Tab-separated table of C-alpha atoms in Angstrom:
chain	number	residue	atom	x	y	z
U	1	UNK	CA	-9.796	-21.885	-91.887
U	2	UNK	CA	-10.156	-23.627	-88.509
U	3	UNK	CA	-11.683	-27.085	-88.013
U	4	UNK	CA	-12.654	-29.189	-85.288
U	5	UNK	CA	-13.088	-33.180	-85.347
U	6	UNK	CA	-15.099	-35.260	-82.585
U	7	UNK	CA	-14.299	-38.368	-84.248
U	8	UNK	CA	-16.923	-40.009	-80.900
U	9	UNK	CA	-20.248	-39.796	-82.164
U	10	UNK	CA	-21.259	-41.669	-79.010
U	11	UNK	CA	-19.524	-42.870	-75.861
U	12	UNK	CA	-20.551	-44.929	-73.382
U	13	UNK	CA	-19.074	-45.090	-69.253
U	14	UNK	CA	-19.918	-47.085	-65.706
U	15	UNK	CA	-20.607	-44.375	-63.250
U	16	UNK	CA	-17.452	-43.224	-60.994
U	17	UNK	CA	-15.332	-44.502	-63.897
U	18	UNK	CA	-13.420	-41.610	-66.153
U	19	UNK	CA	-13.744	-40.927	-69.654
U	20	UNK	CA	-11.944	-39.163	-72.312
U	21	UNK	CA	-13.612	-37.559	-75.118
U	22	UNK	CA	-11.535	-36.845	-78.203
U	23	UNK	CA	-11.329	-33.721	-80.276
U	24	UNK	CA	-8.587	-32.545	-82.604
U	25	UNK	CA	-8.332	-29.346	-84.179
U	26	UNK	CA	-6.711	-27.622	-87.145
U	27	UNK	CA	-5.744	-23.825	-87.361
U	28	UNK	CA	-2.848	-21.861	-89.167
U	29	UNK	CA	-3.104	-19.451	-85.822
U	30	UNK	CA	-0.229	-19.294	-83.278
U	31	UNK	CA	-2.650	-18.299	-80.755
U	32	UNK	CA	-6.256	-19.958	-80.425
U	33	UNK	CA	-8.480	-21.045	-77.781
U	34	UNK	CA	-10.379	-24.294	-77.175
U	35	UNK	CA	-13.499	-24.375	-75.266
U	36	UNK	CA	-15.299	-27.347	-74.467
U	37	UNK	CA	-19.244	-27.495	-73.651
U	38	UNK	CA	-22.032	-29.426	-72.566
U	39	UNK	CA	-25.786	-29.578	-73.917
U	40	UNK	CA	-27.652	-31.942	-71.608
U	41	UNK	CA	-31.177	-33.318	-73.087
U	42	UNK	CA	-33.062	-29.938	-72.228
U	43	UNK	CA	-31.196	-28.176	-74.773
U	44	UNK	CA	-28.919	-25.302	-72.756
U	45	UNK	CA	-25.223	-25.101	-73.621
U	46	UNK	CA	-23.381	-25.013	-70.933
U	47	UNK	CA	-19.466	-23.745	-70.795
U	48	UNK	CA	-17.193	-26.334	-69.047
U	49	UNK	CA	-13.660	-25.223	-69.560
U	50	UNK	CA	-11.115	-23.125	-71.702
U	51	UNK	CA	-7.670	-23.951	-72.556
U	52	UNK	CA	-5.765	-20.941	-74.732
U	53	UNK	CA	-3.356	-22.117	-76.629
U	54	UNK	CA	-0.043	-20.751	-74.866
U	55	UNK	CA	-0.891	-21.979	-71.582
U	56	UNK	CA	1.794	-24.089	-70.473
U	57	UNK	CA	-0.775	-26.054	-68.123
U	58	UNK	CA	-3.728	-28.368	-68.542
U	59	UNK	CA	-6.797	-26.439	-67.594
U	60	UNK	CA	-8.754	-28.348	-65.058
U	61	UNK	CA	-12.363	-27.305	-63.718
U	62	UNK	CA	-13.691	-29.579	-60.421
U	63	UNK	CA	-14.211	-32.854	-62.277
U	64	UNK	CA	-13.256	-31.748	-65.768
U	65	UNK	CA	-9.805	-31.496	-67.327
U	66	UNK	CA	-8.579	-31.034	-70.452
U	67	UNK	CA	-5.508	-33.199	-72.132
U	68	UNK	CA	-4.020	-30.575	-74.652
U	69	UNK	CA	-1.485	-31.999	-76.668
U	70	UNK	CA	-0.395	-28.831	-78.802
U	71	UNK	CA	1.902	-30.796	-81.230
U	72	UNK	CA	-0.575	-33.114	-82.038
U	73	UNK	CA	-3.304	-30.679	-82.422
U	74	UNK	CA	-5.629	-32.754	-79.607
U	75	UNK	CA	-7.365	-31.242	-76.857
U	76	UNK	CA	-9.609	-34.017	-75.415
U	77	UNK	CA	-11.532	-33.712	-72.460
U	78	UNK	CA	-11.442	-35.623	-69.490
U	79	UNK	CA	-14.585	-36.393	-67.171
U	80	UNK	CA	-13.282	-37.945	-63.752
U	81	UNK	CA	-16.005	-39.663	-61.738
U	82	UNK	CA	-18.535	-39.966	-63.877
U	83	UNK	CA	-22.006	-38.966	-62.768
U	84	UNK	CA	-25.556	-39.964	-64.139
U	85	UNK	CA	-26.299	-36.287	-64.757
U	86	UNK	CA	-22.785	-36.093	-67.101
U	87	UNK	CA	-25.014	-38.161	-69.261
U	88	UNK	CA	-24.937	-34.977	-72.320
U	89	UNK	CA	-23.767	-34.238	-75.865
U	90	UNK	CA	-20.638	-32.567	-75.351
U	91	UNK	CA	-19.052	-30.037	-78.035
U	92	UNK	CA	-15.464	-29.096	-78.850
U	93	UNK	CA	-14.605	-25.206	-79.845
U	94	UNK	CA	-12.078	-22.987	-80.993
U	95	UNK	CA	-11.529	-19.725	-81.589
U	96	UNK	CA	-8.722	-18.450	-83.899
U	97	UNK	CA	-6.624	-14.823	-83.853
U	98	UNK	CA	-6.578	-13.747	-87.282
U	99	UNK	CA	-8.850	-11.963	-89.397
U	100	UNK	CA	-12.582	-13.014	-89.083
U	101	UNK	CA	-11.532	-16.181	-86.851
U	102	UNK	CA	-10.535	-13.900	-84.287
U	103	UNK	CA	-14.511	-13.336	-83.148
U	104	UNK	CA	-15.716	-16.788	-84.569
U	105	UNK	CA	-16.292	-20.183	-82.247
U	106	UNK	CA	-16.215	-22.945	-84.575
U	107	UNK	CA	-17.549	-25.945	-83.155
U	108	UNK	CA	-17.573	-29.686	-83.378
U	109	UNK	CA	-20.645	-32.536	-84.586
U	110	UNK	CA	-20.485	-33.556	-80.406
U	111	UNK	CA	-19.956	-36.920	-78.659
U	112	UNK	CA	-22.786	-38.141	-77.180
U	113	UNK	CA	-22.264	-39.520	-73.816
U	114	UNK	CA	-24.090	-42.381	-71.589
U	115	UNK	CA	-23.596	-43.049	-67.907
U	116	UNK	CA	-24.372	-46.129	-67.148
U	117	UNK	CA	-25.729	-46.694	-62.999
G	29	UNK	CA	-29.684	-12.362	-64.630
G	30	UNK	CA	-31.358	-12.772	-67.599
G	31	UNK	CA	-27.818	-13.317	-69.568
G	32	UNK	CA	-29.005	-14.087	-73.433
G	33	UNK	CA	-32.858	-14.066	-74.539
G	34	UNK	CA	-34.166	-15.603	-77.328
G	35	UNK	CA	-37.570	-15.194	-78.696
G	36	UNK	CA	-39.942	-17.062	-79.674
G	37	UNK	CA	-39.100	-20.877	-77.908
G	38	UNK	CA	-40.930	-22.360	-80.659
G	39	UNK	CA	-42.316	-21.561	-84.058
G	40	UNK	CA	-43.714	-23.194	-86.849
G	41	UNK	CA	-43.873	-21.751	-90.123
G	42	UNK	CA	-45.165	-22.913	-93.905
G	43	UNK	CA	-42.954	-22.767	-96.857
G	44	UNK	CA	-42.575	-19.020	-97.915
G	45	UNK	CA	-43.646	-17.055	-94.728
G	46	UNK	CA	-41.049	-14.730	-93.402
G	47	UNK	CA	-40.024	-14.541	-89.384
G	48	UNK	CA	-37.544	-12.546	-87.187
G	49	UNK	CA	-35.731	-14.217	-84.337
G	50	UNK	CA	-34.681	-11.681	-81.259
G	51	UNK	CA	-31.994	-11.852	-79.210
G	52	UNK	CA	-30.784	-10.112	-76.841
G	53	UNK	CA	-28.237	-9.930	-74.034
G	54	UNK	CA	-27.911	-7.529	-70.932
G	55	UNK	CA	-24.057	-8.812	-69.906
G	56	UNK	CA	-22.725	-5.784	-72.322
G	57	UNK	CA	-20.919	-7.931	-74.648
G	58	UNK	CA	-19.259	-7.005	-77.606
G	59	UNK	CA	-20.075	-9.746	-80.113
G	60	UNK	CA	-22.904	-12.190	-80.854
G	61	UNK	CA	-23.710	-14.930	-82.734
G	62	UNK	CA	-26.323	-16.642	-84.675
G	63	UNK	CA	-26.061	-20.417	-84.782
G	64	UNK	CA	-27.919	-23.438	-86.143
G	65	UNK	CA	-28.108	-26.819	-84.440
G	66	UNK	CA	-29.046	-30.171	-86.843
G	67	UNK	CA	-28.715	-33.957	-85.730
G	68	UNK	CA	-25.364	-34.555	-86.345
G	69	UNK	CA	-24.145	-31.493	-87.466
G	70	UNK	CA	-23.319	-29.935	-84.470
G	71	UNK	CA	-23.417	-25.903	-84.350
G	72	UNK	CA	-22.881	-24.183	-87.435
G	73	UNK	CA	-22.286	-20.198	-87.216
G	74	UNK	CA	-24.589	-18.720	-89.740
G	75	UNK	CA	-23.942	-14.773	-88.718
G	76	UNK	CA	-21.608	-12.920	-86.597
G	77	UNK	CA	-21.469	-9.669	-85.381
G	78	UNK	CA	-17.703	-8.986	-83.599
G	79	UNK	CA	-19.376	-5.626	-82.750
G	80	UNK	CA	-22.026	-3.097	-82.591
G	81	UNK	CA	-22.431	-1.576	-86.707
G	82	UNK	CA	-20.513	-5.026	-87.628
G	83	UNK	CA	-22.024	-8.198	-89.013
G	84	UNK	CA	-20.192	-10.949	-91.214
G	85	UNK	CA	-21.026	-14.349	-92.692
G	86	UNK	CA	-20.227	-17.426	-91.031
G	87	UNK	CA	-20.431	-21.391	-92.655
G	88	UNK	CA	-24.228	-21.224	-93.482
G	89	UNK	CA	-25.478	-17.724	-94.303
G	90	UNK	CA	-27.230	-18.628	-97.278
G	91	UNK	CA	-31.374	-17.727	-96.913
G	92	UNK	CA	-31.026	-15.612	-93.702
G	93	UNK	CA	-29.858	-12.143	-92.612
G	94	UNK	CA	-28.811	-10.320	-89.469
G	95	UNK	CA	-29.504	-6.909	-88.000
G	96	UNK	CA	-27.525	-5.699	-85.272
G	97	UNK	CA	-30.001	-3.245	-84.076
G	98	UNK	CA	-28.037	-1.900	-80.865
G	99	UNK	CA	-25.506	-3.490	-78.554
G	100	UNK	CA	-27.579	-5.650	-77.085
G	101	UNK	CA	-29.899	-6.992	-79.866
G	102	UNK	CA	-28.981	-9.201	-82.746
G	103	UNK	CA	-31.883	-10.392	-85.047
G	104	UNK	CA	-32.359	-13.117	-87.527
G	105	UNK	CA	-34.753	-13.112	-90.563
G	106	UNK	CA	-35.743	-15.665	-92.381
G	107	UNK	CA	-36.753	-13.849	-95.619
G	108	UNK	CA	-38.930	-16.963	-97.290
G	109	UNK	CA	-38.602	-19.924	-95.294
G	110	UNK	CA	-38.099	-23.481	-96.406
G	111	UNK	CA	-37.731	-26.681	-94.896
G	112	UNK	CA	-34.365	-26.979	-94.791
G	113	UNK	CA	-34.203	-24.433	-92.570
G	114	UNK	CA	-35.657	-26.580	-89.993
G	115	UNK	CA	-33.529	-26.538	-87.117
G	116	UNK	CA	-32.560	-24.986	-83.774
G	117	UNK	CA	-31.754	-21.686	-83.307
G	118	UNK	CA	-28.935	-20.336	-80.713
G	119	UNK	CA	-28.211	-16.844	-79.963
G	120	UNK	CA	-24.815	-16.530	-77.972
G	121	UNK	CA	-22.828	-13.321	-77.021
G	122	UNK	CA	-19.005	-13.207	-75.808
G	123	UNK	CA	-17.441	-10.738	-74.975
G	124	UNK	CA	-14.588	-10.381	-77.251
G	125	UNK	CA	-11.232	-11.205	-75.690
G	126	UNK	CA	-9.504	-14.727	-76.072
G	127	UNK	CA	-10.565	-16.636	-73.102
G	128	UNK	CA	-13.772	-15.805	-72.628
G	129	UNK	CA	-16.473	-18.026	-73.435
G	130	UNK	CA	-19.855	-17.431	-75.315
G	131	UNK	CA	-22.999	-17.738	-73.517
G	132	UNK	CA	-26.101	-18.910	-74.864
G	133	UNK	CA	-29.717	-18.396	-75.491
G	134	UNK	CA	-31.860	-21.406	-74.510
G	135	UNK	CA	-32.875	-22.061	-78.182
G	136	UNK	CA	-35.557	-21.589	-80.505
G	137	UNK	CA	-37.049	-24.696	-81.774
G	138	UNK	CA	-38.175	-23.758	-85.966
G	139	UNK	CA	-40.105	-25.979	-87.708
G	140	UNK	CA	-40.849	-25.257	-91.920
G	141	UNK	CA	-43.552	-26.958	-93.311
């Protein structure tokens, strides 16, 4: 079974200052994928970035990258530059590669984050 | 460019009535995805469908099912309705490999009463 764990329930940053939010993960897959999104106060879900889990590099996406740390299961995301209009709740995903969790995204409770001007 | 479409935005029901929620996508993905959205919860899958003819239980399935009527339309019913099925509803379609990422209705806002 896969889990994800956003152990932020809310964060709190100065603009132009970075953040990190944390999520950690848990999967018996050798392969997986971890996608991170962002659901501003109108309600979309937007897609920020993907890291798959044999990529020997960070993903990074303009302002966004992602600190994957494979051994320790971690694959936080980092927001550089922080912008009023960051201000979101921001979801952690994976995807497995076996069986059913092959199709399923499995998502995180979300960090909640506040720029501050 | 529509992408995914959910119907209806909002909806308010009483205890015991019966509703369908449409989706549907024109991006000619492969699988889709009923979700619910609670404070504090996060998304939890309640159906999948990996593809067309296919549809499996996810975390929460209990009180709902799922129609995959075609490629592009997957429905939700909510057979008798109670409150604790208030929540937000999100449609999303992927299209099946790895890396690719699910899209996503814009939500459908159900209220039980």
């Amino acid at each position: 079974a896969q889990k994800i764990t956003q152990t932020q329930p809310g964060m709190f940053v100065q603009e132009k200052e970075a953040v990190t939010l944390d999520c950690t993960y848990d999967t018996s897959d050798q392969s997986y994928g971890l996608f991170w999104y962002k659901q501003p106060s109108s309600g979309e879900m937007i897609f920020l970035i993907y890291q798959g889990s044999y990529d020997e590099q960070n993903a990074t996406e303009g302002r966004y990258s992602l600190n994957f740390q494979k051994a320790r299961k971690s694959a936080n995301l980092v927001i550089s530059a922080s912008q009023l209009g960051d201000s979101a709740m921001y979801f952690c995903a994976m995807r497995g590669s076996s069986g059913g969790s092959n199709y399923k995204l499995t998502f995180g409770k979300g960090t909640l984050l506040t720029v501050n001007p | 460019n529509a992408g995914v479409t959910q119907t209806p935005k909002f909806q308010v029901l009483k205890t015991g009535q019966s509703m369908t929620l449409q989706c549907a996508q024109d991006m000619n993905h492969n699988s889709m995805y009923w979700y619910r959205q609670d404070p504090g919860m996060g998304l939890r899958l309640i159906y999948y469908s990996a593809s067309e003819g296919t549809t499996d239980k996810g975390e929460v399935p209990n009180g709902y099912n799922v129609s995959r009527l075609n490629k592009r339309e997957f429905s939700l019913r909510l057979e008798s309705a109670a409150p604790s099925q208030t929540s937000v509803y999100f449609c999303a379609s992927r299209q099946g490999s790895m890396n690719t990422e699910a899209f996503f209705g814009q939500g459908t806002r159900l209220t039980v009463v």
